[in-house]
């Protein structure tokens, strides 16, 4: 077999056999097939697509390119969740301890922010001392002892995806539905999940700009899960505007803490309860998603989820005093309020543009390995549909320098669209794929 023939076959719209996929991907992982051939192949996949069978094979080959965790001895019903990435999406910080407090273990491997999207690991690391680089033994031990863990993916899990993702990121081949589906599902399979809730984002701040594309991605991931003996459900969630109010690492931790204490913003609370409800349903701790949601709400209101969050922080070396008193979390020296220059209804708060502002303030990274600033970010005071009067606060910018804040101010105003007439609020969800 030759790599070039596999590239040509895909370029011309052919369907690759499982043997060809394995030869190509494992050759890449072993360093026998060079980056430029894999980049050409990824571009061919981007234009020609893959059949569901090809995508399932690609997923399995990537999942088995390294270690595959077996969670069954520590947590046979463990449930996992994955978001396709968004702006202000701090859902894992709330639902992981919430579901664990309801009695279902959660062993979650998360990622870092890239481009305009935030990453759970960067957020958690704004808690002083919090360790996300756990060994597999530490990871499993914490699931057993605490009931939940959020850590970075070790290099030994799905290494093919790590290599391929880095290449896609610099060759314009990230937004390919089969490549995204296989990337996400290979990591979930390697991390040992048997029950997976997928939070598929739709809209201006998501990889999938339209509902149709998001449905296609969701269906493909759910089918891959079933093909490989897992259970999965995908929720199609709005990502036209940021989720909640806070965007930025420590700011999002503060909002997650407020939510766990029953004082979070309505949209983020609703989103978290819905995701947690489906996790409890899929993990058989509730008979229906609605019963799961009710259970999640009860556990949140009882304070048990907040206690579980603190136990997780402590187990991972984080300073519990900093989460009990969030004024101890990193804070930016410059805080500037952006006031409304006019009156009207908010018609758009462009999620990607807000994410880009936050990244430029220093909270995100332009390329892999860049450091992030935990303190900076943006508080978004308005939602689509709000009526706003002149002078009302629209955003609070948290910046290192005055000049950064001024630049952010202009860009944030440009992220808004106004309407003279009332605008309906955006829905939180657009549907479920089972
Ligand atoms: N998240 C992933 O893990 N992989 C992708 O390809 C896109 C989003």
CSV table of C-alpha atoms and ligand atoms in Angstrom, one decimal:
chain,number,residue,atom,x,y,z
A,1,UNK,CA,0.0,0.0,0.0
A,2,UNK,CA,1.2,3.5,-0.7
A,3,UNK,CA,0.1,6.7,1.0
A,4,UNK,CA,-0.1,8.6,-2.2
A,5,UNK,CA,-2.6,6.1,-3.6
A,6,UNK,CA,-4.9,6.6,-0.6
A,7,UNK,CA,-4.7,10.4,-1.0
A,8,UNK,CA,-5.6,10.1,-4.7
A,9,UNK,CA,-8.5,7.7,-4.0
A,10,UNK,CA,-10.0,10.1,-1.5
A,11,UNK,CA,-9.3,13.1,-3.7
A,12,UNK,CA,-11.3,11.4,-6.4
A,13,UNK,CA,-14.2,10.7,-4.1
A,14,UNK,CA,-13.5,7.0,-3.4
A,15,UNK,CA,-14.3,5.2,-0.2
A,16,UNK,CA,-11.4,4.0,1.9
A,17,UNK,CA,-11.3,0.5,3.3
A,18,UNK,CA,-10.6,-0.1,7.0
A,19,UNK,CA,-7.1,-1.5,6.0
A,20,UNK,CA,-6.3,1.7,4.1
A,21,UNK,CA,-7.4,3.9,7.0
A,22,UNK,CA,-5.4,1.9,9.5
A,23,UNK,CA,-2.3,1.9,7.2
A,24,UNK,CA,-2.5,5.7,6.7
A,25,UNK,CA,-3.2,6.8,10.3
A,26,UNK,CA,-0.9,4.3,12.0
A,27,UNK,CA,1.9,5.2,9.5
A,28,UNK,CA,1.4,8.8,10.4
A,29,UNK,CA,1.5,8.1,14.2
A,30,UNK,CA,4.8,6.1,13.7
A,31,UNK,CA,6.3,8.9,11.7
A,32,UNK,CA,6.4,6.9,8.5
A,33,UNK,CA,3.9,9.0,6.6
A,34,UNK,CA,5.0,12.7,6.6
A,35,UNK,CA,2.9,15.7,7.6
A,36,UNK,CA,2.6,17.0,4.0
A,37,UNK,CA,0.9,13.8,2.8
A,38,UNK,CA,-1.5,13.8,5.8
A,39,UNK,CA,-2.3,17.4,5.2
A,40,UNK,CA,-3.2,16.6,1.6
A,41,UNK,CA,-5.3,13.7,2.7
A,42,UNK,CA,-7.1,15.9,5.3
A,43,UNK,CA,-7.9,18.4,2.6
A,44,UNK,CA,-9.2,15.7,0.4
A,45,UNK,CA,-11.5,14.5,3.2
A,46,UNK,CA,-12.6,18.1,3.8
A,47,UNK,CA,-13.8,18.3,0.2
A,48,UNK,CA,-15.0,14.8,-0.4
A,49,UNK,CA,-16.3,13.8,3.0
A,50,UNK,CA,-16.4,10.3,4.4
A,51,UNK,CA,-19.1,7.7,4.6
A,52,UNK,CA,-20.4,6.9,8.2
A,53,UNK,CA,-18.5,3.5,7.9
A,54,UNK,CA,-15.3,5.2,7.0
A,55,UNK,CA,-15.8,7.7,9.9
A,56,UNK,CA,-16.4,4.8,12.3
A,57,UNK,CA,-13.2,3.1,11.2
A,58,UNK,CA,-11.2,6.2,11.4
A,59,UNK,CA,-12.6,6.8,15.0
A,60,UNK,CA,-11.7,3.3,16.1
A,61,UNK,CA,-8.2,3.4,14.6
A,62,UNK,CA,-7.5,6.8,16.3
A,63,UNK,CA,-9.0,5.6,19.6
A,64,UNK,CA,-6.8,2.5,19.6
A,65,UNK,CA,-3.6,4.4,18.5
A,66,UNK,CA,-2.6,4.5,22.2
A,67,UNK,CA,-3.9,3.3,25.6
A,68,UNK,CA,-7.7,2.7,26.0
A,69,UNK,CA,-8.9,3.2,29.6
A,70,UNK,CA,-11.2,0.8,31.2
A,71,UNK,CA,-13.3,2.5,33.8
A,72,UNK,CA,-15.5,-0.5,34.5
A,73,UNK,CA,-13.6,-1.7,37.7
A,74,UNK,CA,-13.9,1.8,39.3
A,75,UNK,CA,-17.1,3.1,37.8
A,76,UNK,CA,-19.1,0.8,35.6
A,77,UNK,CA,-21.9,3.4,34.9
A,78,UNK,CA,-19.5,6.3,34.5
A,79,UNK,CA,-20.9,9.0,32.3
A,80,UNK,CA,-19.0,11.6,30.3
A,81,UNK,CA,-20.0,14.8,28.4
A,82,UNK,CA,-18.3,16.7,25.7
A,83,UNK,CA,-19.0,20.1,24.2
A,84,UNK,CA,-18.0,20.9,20.7
A,85,UNK,CA,-16.6,24.2,21.9
A,86,UNK,CA,-18.0,27.7,22.5
A,87,UNK,CA,-17.7,31.1,24.1
A,88,UNK,CA,-18.5,31.3,27.9
A,89,UNK,CA,-19.1,27.6,28.0
A,90,UNK,CA,-18.2,26.6,31.5
A,91,UNK,CA,-20.8,23.8,31.7
A,92,UNK,CA,-18.3,21.1,32.7
A,93,UNK,CA,-17.4,23.0,35.9
A,94,UNK,CA,-21.0,22.7,37.1
A,95,UNK,CA,-22.3,19.5,35.7
A,96,UNK,CA,-19.3,17.2,36.6
A,97,UNK,CA,-19.7,17.8,40.4
A,98,UNK,CA,-23.5,18.0,40.1
A,99,UNK,CA,-23.9,14.6,38.4
A,100,UNK,CA,-21.3,13.1,40.8
A,101,UNK,CA,-23.2,14.5,43.8
A,102,UNK,CA,-26.3,12.8,42.4
A,103,UNK,CA,-24.4,9.5,42.7
A,104,UNK,CA,-23.1,8.9,39.2
A,105,UNK,CA,-19.3,8.9,38.8
A,106,UNK,CA,-17.9,11.3,36.1
A,107,UNK,CA,-14.4,10.8,34.8
A,108,UNK,CA,-13.8,13.7,32.4
A,109,UNK,CA,-10.8,14.4,30.2
A,110,UNK,CA,-11.0,18.0,28.9
A,111,UNK,CA,-9.0,20.2,26.5
A,112,UNK,CA,-7.5,23.7,26.4
A,113,UNK,CA,-8.8,26.7,24.6
A,114,UNK,CA,-7.8,27.3,21.1
A,115,UNK,CA,-8.7,30.2,18.9
A,116,UNK,CA,-11.8,32.0,20.1
A,117,UNK,CA,-13.1,29.1,22.2
A,118,UNK,CA,-12.2,28.6,25.8
A,119,UNK,CA,-11.0,25.3,27.4
A,120,UNK,CA,-12.0,23.8,30.7
A,121,UNK,CA,-8.4,23.1,31.7
A,122,UNK,CA,-7.3,26.7,31.4
A,123,UNK,CA,-10.3,27.7,33.4
A,124,UNK,CA,-9.6,25.3,36.2
A,125,UNK,CA,-5.9,26.2,36.3
A,126,UNK,CA,-6.9,29.8,37.3
A,127,UNK,CA,-7.6,28.2,40.8
A,128,UNK,CA,-4.2,28.4,42.5
A,129,UNK,CA,-2.6,25.0,42.8
A,130,UNK,CA,-5.2,23.1,40.7
A,131,UNK,CA,-3.5,20.3,38.8
A,132,UNK,CA,-4.9,19.0,35.6
A,133,UNK,CA,-1.9,16.9,34.6
A,134,UNK,CA,-2.9,13.7,36.4
A,135,UNK,CA,-1.4,10.2,35.8
A,136,UNK,CA,-3.9,7.5,34.8
A,137,UNK,CA,-3.6,6.0,38.2
A,138,UNK,CA,-4.3,9.3,39.9
A,139,UNK,CA,-7.2,9.9,37.5
A,140,UNK,CA,-8.8,6.5,38.3
A,141,UNK,CA,-8.1,6.8,42.0
A,142,UNK,CA,-9.9,10.1,42.2
A,143,UNK,CA,-13.0,8.8,40.4
A,144,UNK,CA,-13.1,6.0,43.0
A,145,UNK,CA,-12.5,8.2,46.0
A,146,UNK,CA,-14.3,11.5,45.1
A,147,UNK,CA,-16.7,10.4,42.4
A,148,UNK,CA,-15.4,13.0,39.8
A,149,UNK,CA,-12.3,14.2,38.2
A,150,UNK,CA,-11.5,16.7,35.3
A,151,UNK,CA,-8.0,16.3,33.9
A,152,UNK,CA,-6.1,16.8,30.7
A,153,UNK,CA,-5.8,14.1,28.2
A,154,UNK,CA,-2.6,12.2,28.6
A,155,UNK,CA,-0.2,11.8,25.6
A,156,UNK,CA,-0.9,8.1,25.7
A,157,UNK,CA,-4.6,8.4,24.9
A,158,UNK,CA,-5.6,8.7,21.2
A,159,UNK,CA,-2.2,10.1,20.1
A,160,UNK,CA,-3.3,9.9,16.5
A,161,UNK,CA,-5.9,12.6,17.2
A,162,UNK,CA,-3.4,14.9,18.9
A,163,UNK,CA,-1.1,14.8,15.9
A,164,UNK,CA,-3.9,15.0,13.4
A,165,UNK,CA,-5.7,17.9,15.2
A,166,UNK,CA,-2.4,19.9,15.3
A,167,UNK,CA,-2.0,19.5,11.6
A,168,UNK,CA,-5.7,20.3,10.8
A,169,UNK,CA,-5.4,23.4,12.9
A,170,UNK,CA,-2.8,24.9,10.6
A,171,UNK,CA,-4.1,23.6,7.3
A,172,UNK,CA,-7.7,24.9,7.3
A,173,UNK,CA,-9.2,21.4,7.8
A,174,UNK,CA,-10.8,21.6,11.2
A,175,UNK,CA,-14.4,22.3,10.1
A,176,UNK,CA,-14.9,18.9,8.4
A,177,UNK,CA,-17.8,16.9,9.9
A,178,UNK,CA,-16.2,13.4,9.7
A,179,UNK,CA,-12.9,14.7,11.0
A,180,UNK,CA,-14.5,16.5,14.0
A,181,UNK,CA,-16.8,13.6,14.8
A,182,UNK,CA,-13.9,11.1,14.7
A,183,UNK,CA,-11.6,13.4,16.7
A,184,UNK,CA,-14.1,13.9,19.5
A,185,UNK,CA,-15.4,10.3,19.6
A,186,UNK,CA,-11.9,8.7,19.5
A,187,UNK,CA,-10.9,10.6,22.6
A,188,UNK,CA,-14.2,9.7,24.4
A,189,UNK,CA,-13.7,6.0,23.5
A,190,UNK,CA,-10.0,6.0,24.6
A,191,UNK,CA,-11.0,7.7,27.9
A,192,UNK,CA,-13.3,4.8,28.7
A,193,UNK,CA,-16.7,6.4,28.5
A,194,UNK,CA,-19.7,4.1,28.1
A,195,UNK,CA,-22.3,6.8,28.3
A,196,UNK,CA,-21.7,10.1,26.6
A,197,UNK,CA,-23.8,13.3,26.4
A,198,UNK,CA,-22.7,15.5,23.5
A,199,UNK,CA,-23.3,19.2,23.7
A,200,UNK,CA,-23.2,20.2,20.1
A,201,UNK,CA,-23.1,24.0,19.6
A,202,UNK,CA,-24.8,25.8,16.8
A,203,UNK,CA,-24.4,29.3,15.6
A,204,UNK,CA,-22.1,32.3,15.2
A,205,UNK,CA,-19.6,31.1,17.9
A,206,UNK,CA,-19.6,27.4,17.0
A,207,UNK,CA,-17.8,25.2,14.5
A,208,UNK,CA,-21.2,24.4,13.0
A,209,UNK,CA,-22.9,27.6,11.9
A,210,UNK,CA,-26.2,26.1,10.8
A,211,UNK,CA,-28.7,23.7,12.5
A,212,UNK,CA,-28.5,21.4,9.5
A,213,UNK,CA,-24.7,21.0,9.9
A,214,UNK,CA,-24.9,20.6,13.7
A,215,UNK,CA,-27.6,17.9,13.3
A,216,UNK,CA,-25.4,16.0,10.8
A,217,UNK,CA,-22.4,16.1,13.2
A,218,UNK,CA,-24.6,15.1,16.1
A,219,UNK,CA,-26.2,12.2,14.2
A,220,UNK,CA,-22.7,11.0,13.1
A,221,UNK,CA,-21.3,11.0,16.6
A,222,UNK,CA,-24.3,9.3,18.1
A,223,UNK,CA,-24.1,6.6,15.4
A,224,UNK,CA,-20.4,6.1,16.0
A,225,UNK,CA,-21.1,5.6,19.7
A,226,UNK,CA,-23.7,3.0,18.9
A,227,UNK,CA,-21.4,1.2,16.4
A,228,UNK,CA,-18.8,0.9,19.1
A,229,UNK,CA,-21.1,-0.3,21.8
A,230,UNK,CA,-21.5,3.0,23.7
A,231,UNK,CA,-24.7,5.0,24.5
A,232,UNK,CA,-24.8,8.6,23.4
A,233,UNK,CA,-27.3,11.5,23.2
A,234,UNK,CA,-26.5,14.8,21.5
A,235,UNK,CA,-28.1,18.1,22.5
A,236,UNK,CA,-28.1,20.9,19.9
A,237,UNK,CA,-27.4,24.0,21.9
A,238,UNK,CA,-27.3,27.7,20.9
A,239,UNK,CA,-23.9,29.4,20.5
A,240,UNK,CA,-25.0,32.5,18.7
A,241,UNK,CA,-24.4,34.6,21.8
A,242,UNK,CA,-22.0,33.7,24.8
A,243,UNK,CA,-23.4,31.3,27.4
A,244,UNK,CA,-24.0,33.0,30.7
A,245,UNK,CA,-22.4,36.4,31.4
A,246,UNK,CA,-18.7,35.7,31.9
A,247,UNK,CA,-16.1,35.0,29.3
A,248,UNK,CA,-12.5,34.5,30.5
A,249,UNK,CA,-10.8,31.9,32.7
A,250,UNK,CA,-11.1,33.0,36.3
A,251,UNK,CA,-14.3,35.0,35.5
A,252,UNK,CA,-15.9,31.7,34.3
A,253,UNK,CA,-14.8,29.9,37.4
A,254,UNK,CA,-16.5,32.6,39.5
A,255,UNK,CA,-19.7,32.2,37.5
A,256,UNK,CA,-19.6,28.4,37.9
A,257,UNK,CA,-19.1,28.9,41.6
A,258,UNK,CA,-22.1,31.3,41.8
A,259,UNK,CA,-24.2,28.8,39.8
A,260,UNK,CA,-23.3,25.9,42.1
A,261,UNK,CA,-24.4,28.2,45.0
A,262,UNK,CA,-27.7,28.9,43.3
A,263,UNK,CA,-26.9,32.4,42.1
A,264,UNK,CA,-25.9,31.8,38.5
A,265,UNK,CA,-27.4,33.5,35.4
A,266,UNK,CA,-30.7,31.9,34.3
A,267,UNK,CA,-29.5,30.8,30.8
A,268,UNK,CA,-26.4,29.1,32.1
A,269,UNK,CA,-28.3,27.4,35.0
A,270,UNK,CA,-30.9,26.1,32.6
A,271,UNK,CA,-28.3,24.8,30.2
A,272,UNK,CA,-26.4,23.1,33.0
A,273,UNK,CA,-29.5,21.4,34.4
A,274,UNK,CA,-30.5,20.1,31.0
A,275,UNK,CA,-27.1,18.6,30.3
A,276,UNK,CA,-26.9,17.1,33.8
A,277,UNK,CA,-30.4,15.7,33.4
A,278,UNK,CA,-29.5,13.9,30.2
A,279,UNK,CA,-26.3,12.6,31.9
A,280,UNK,CA,-28.3,11.2,34.8
A,281,UNK,CA,-30.8,9.7,32.4
A,282,UNK,CA,-28.1,8.1,30.2
A,283,UNK,CA,-26.2,6.8,33.3
A,284,UNK,CA,-29.5,5.2,34.5
A,285,UNK,CA,-29.8,7.3,37.6
A,286,UNK,CA,-33.1,8.7,36.3
A,287,UNK,CA,-35.9,7.2,34.3
A,288,UNK,CA,-36.4,10.1,32.0
A,289,UNK,CA,-34.4,13.2,31.1
A,290,UNK,CA,-37.0,15.3,32.9
A,291,UNK,CA,-36.6,13.2,36.1
A,292,UNK,CA,-32.8,13.6,35.6
A,293,UNK,CA,-33.2,17.4,35.4
A,294,UNK,CA,-35.4,17.4,38.5
A,295,UNK,CA,-32.8,15.3,40.4
A,296,UNK,CA,-30.1,17.7,39.2
A,297,UNK,CA,-32.0,20.7,40.5
A,298,UNK,CA,-32.6,19.1,43.9
A,299,UNK,CA,-28.9,18.2,44.3
A,300,UNK,CA,-27.9,21.7,43.3
A,301,UNK,CA,-30.3,23.3,45.7
A,302,UNK,CA,-29.2,21.1,48.5
A,303,UNK,CA,-25.6,22.4,48.3
A,304,UNK,CA,-24.2,18.9,47.6
A,305,UNK,CA,-23.0,19.8,44.1
A,306,UNK,CA,-21.1,22.8,45.6
A,307,UNK,CA,-19.6,20.5,48.3
A,308,UNK,CA,-18.5,18.0,45.5
A,309,UNK,CA,-16.9,20.8,43.5
A,310,UNK,CA,-14.8,21.8,46.6
A,311,UNK,CA,-13.9,18.1,47.1
A,312,UNK,CA,-12.7,17.9,43.5
A,313,UNK,CA,-10.7,21.1,43.8
A,314,UNK,CA,-9.0,19.8,47.0
A,315,UNK,CA,-8.3,16.4,45.5
A,316,UNK,CA,-6.5,18.0,42.6
A,317,UNK,CA,-4.4,20.3,44.8
A,318,UNK,CA,-6.4,23.5,44.3
A,319,UNK,CA,-6.7,26.1,47.0
A,320,UNK,CA,-10.2,25.6,48.4
A,321,UNK,CA,-10.0,29.1,50.2
A,322,UNK,CA,-9.9,30.7,46.7
A,323,UNK,CA,-13.1,29.0,45.6
A,324,UNK,CA,-14.8,29.7,48.9
A,325,UNK,CA,-13.8,33.4,48.6
A,326,UNK,CA,-13.5,34.1,44.9
A,327,UNK,CA,-12.0,37.5,45.5
A,328,UNK,CA,-8.8,35.4,46.0
A,329,UNK,CA,-9.0,34.2,42.4
A,330,UNK,CA,-6.9,36.1,39.8
A,331,UNK,CA,-8.3,39.6,39.0
A,332,UNK,CA,-7.3,42.0,36.2
A,333,UNK,CA,-5.9,45.4,37.2
A,334,UNK,CA,-8.1,47.4,34.7
A,335,UNK,CA,-11.9,47.1,34.7
A,336,UNK,CA,-13.8,49.2,32.3
A,337,UNK,CA,-17.6,49.4,31.8
A,338,UNK,CA,-18.8,49.9,28.2
A,339,UNK,CA,-22.1,51.8,28.2
A,340,UNK,CA,-24.8,51.7,25.6
A,341,UNK,CA,-24.3,54.6,23.1
A,342,UNK,CA,-28.0,54.4,22.1
A,343,UNK,CA,-31.3,52.9,23.1
A,344,UNK,CA,-32.9,49.9,21.4
A,345,UNK,CA,-33.3,46.2,21.5
A,346,UNK,CA,-30.3,43.9,21.3
A,347,UNK,CA,-30.6,41.8,18.1
A,348,UNK,CA,-27.2,40.1,18.2
A,349,UNK,CA,-24.2,39.6,20.6
A,350,UNK,CA,-21.9,37.9,18.2
A,351,UNK,CA,-20.3,35.0,20.2
A,352,UNK,CA,-17.3,34.5,18.0
A,353,UNK,CA,-16.4,38.2,18.0
A,354,UNK,CA,-16.7,38.3,21.8
A,355,UNK,CA,-14.5,35.2,22.0
A,356,UNK,CA,-11.9,36.9,19.8
A,357,UNK,CA,-11.9,40.0,22.0
A,358,UNK,CA,-11.3,37.8,25.1
A,359,UNK,CA,-8.5,35.9,23.3
A,360,UNK,CA,-6.8,39.2,22.3
A,361,UNK,CA,-7.0,40.4,25.9
A,362,UNK,CA,-4.8,37.4,26.7
A,363,UNK,CA,-7.3,34.7,27.9
A,364,UNK,CA,-6.8,32.5,24.9
A,365,UNK,CA,-4.0,31.3,22.7
A,366,UNK,CA,-3.3,31.9,19.0
A,367,UNK,CA,-1.3,28.7,18.8
A,368,UNK,CA,-0.8,25.6,20.8
A,369,UNK,CA,1.4,26.0,23.9
A,370,UNK,CA,1.0,29.8,24.2
A,371,UNK,CA,0.5,30.9,27.9
A,372,UNK,CA,-2.9,32.3,28.9
A,373,UNK,CA,-3.8,35.1,31.3
A,374,UNK,CA,-6.2,33.7,33.9
A,375,UNK,CA,-7.5,37.2,35.0
A,376,UNK,CA,-8.6,38.9,31.8
A,377,UNK,CA,-12.0,38.6,30.1
A,378,UNK,CA,-15.3,40.2,29.5
A,379,UNK,CA,-18.6,40.3,31.4
A,380,UNK,CA,-21.5,40.4,29.0
A,381,UNK,CA,-24.5,42.3,30.6
A,382,UNK,CA,-27.0,41.9,27.7
A,383,UNK,CA,-28.7,39.1,25.9
A,384,UNK,CA,-30.5,39.0,22.6
A,385,UNK,CA,-34.0,40.4,23.0
A,386,UNK,CA,-33.1,42.8,25.9
A,387,UNK,CA,-34.4,46.4,25.8
A,388,UNK,CA,-31.5,48.7,26.6
A,389,UNK,CA,-31.5,52.5,27.4
A,390,UNK,CA,-28.6,54.9,26.6
A,391,UNK,CA,-25.9,54.7,29.2
A,392,UNK,CA,-26.8,51.3,30.5
A,393,UNK,CA,-23.8,48.9,31.0
A,394,UNK,CA,-23.3,46.5,28.0
A,395,UNK,CA,-20.0,44.9,29.0
A,396,UNK,CA,-17.3,45.1,31.7
A,397,UNK,CA,-13.9,44.6,30.3
A,398,UNK,CA,-11.2,43.0,32.6
A,399,UNK,CA,-7.8,43.8,31.1
A,400,UNK,CA,-4.1,44.1,31.9
A,401,UNK,CA,-3.7,47.5,30.3
A,402,UNK,CA,-5.8,50.5,29.5
A,403,UNK,CA,-4.8,50.3,25.8
A,404,UNK,CA,-6.1,46.7,25.7
A,405,UNK,CA,-9.4,47.7,27.2
A,406,UNK,CA,-9.9,50.5,24.7
A,407,UNK,CA,-9.3,48.2,21.8
A,408,UNK,CA,-11.7,45.7,23.3
A,409,UNK,CA,-14.3,48.4,23.8
A,410,UNK,CA,-14.4,49.2,20.0
A,411,UNK,CA,-14.5,45.5,19.1
A,412,UNK,CA,-17.3,44.7,21.6
A,413,UNK,CA,-19.5,47.5,20.3
A,414,UNK,CA,-19.0,46.1,16.8
A,415,UNK,CA,-20.1,42.7,18.1
A,416,UNK,CA,-23.6,44.0,18.8
A,417,UNK,CA,-26.5,44.5,16.4
A,418,UNK,CA,-29.4,46.7,17.4
A,419,UNK,CA,-33.1,46.8,16.5
A,420,UNK,CA,-35.8,49.5,16.9
A,421,UNK,CA,-38.4,46.8,17.1
A,422,UNK,CA,-38.7,44.1,19.8
A,423,UNK,CA,-36.5,41.0,19.1
A,424,UNK,CA,-37.4,37.5,20.5
A,425,UNK,CA,-34.9,35.9,22.9
A,426,UNK,CA,-32.8,33.1,21.5
A,427,UNK,CA,-33.7,29.5,22.5
A,428,UNK,CA,-31.2,27.6,24.6
A,429,UNK,CA,-31.6,24.3,22.7
A,430,UNK,CA,-32.7,23.4,19.2
A,431,UNK,CA,-33.3,19.7,19.6
A,432,UNK,CA,-32.0,16.3,20.8
A,433,UNK,CA,-30.4,13.5,18.7
A,434,UNK,CA,-30.8,10.1,20.3
B,1,LIG,N1,-13.0,19.4,19.2
B,1,LIG,C1,-12.2,18.3,19.0
B,1,LIG,O1,-11.8,17.6,20.0
B,1,LIG,N2,-11.9,17.9,17.8
B,1,LIG,C2,-12.3,18.6,16.7
B,1,LIG,O2,-11.9,18.3,15.6
B,1,LIG,C3,-13.1,19.8,16.9
B,1,LIG,C4,-13.4,20.1,18.2
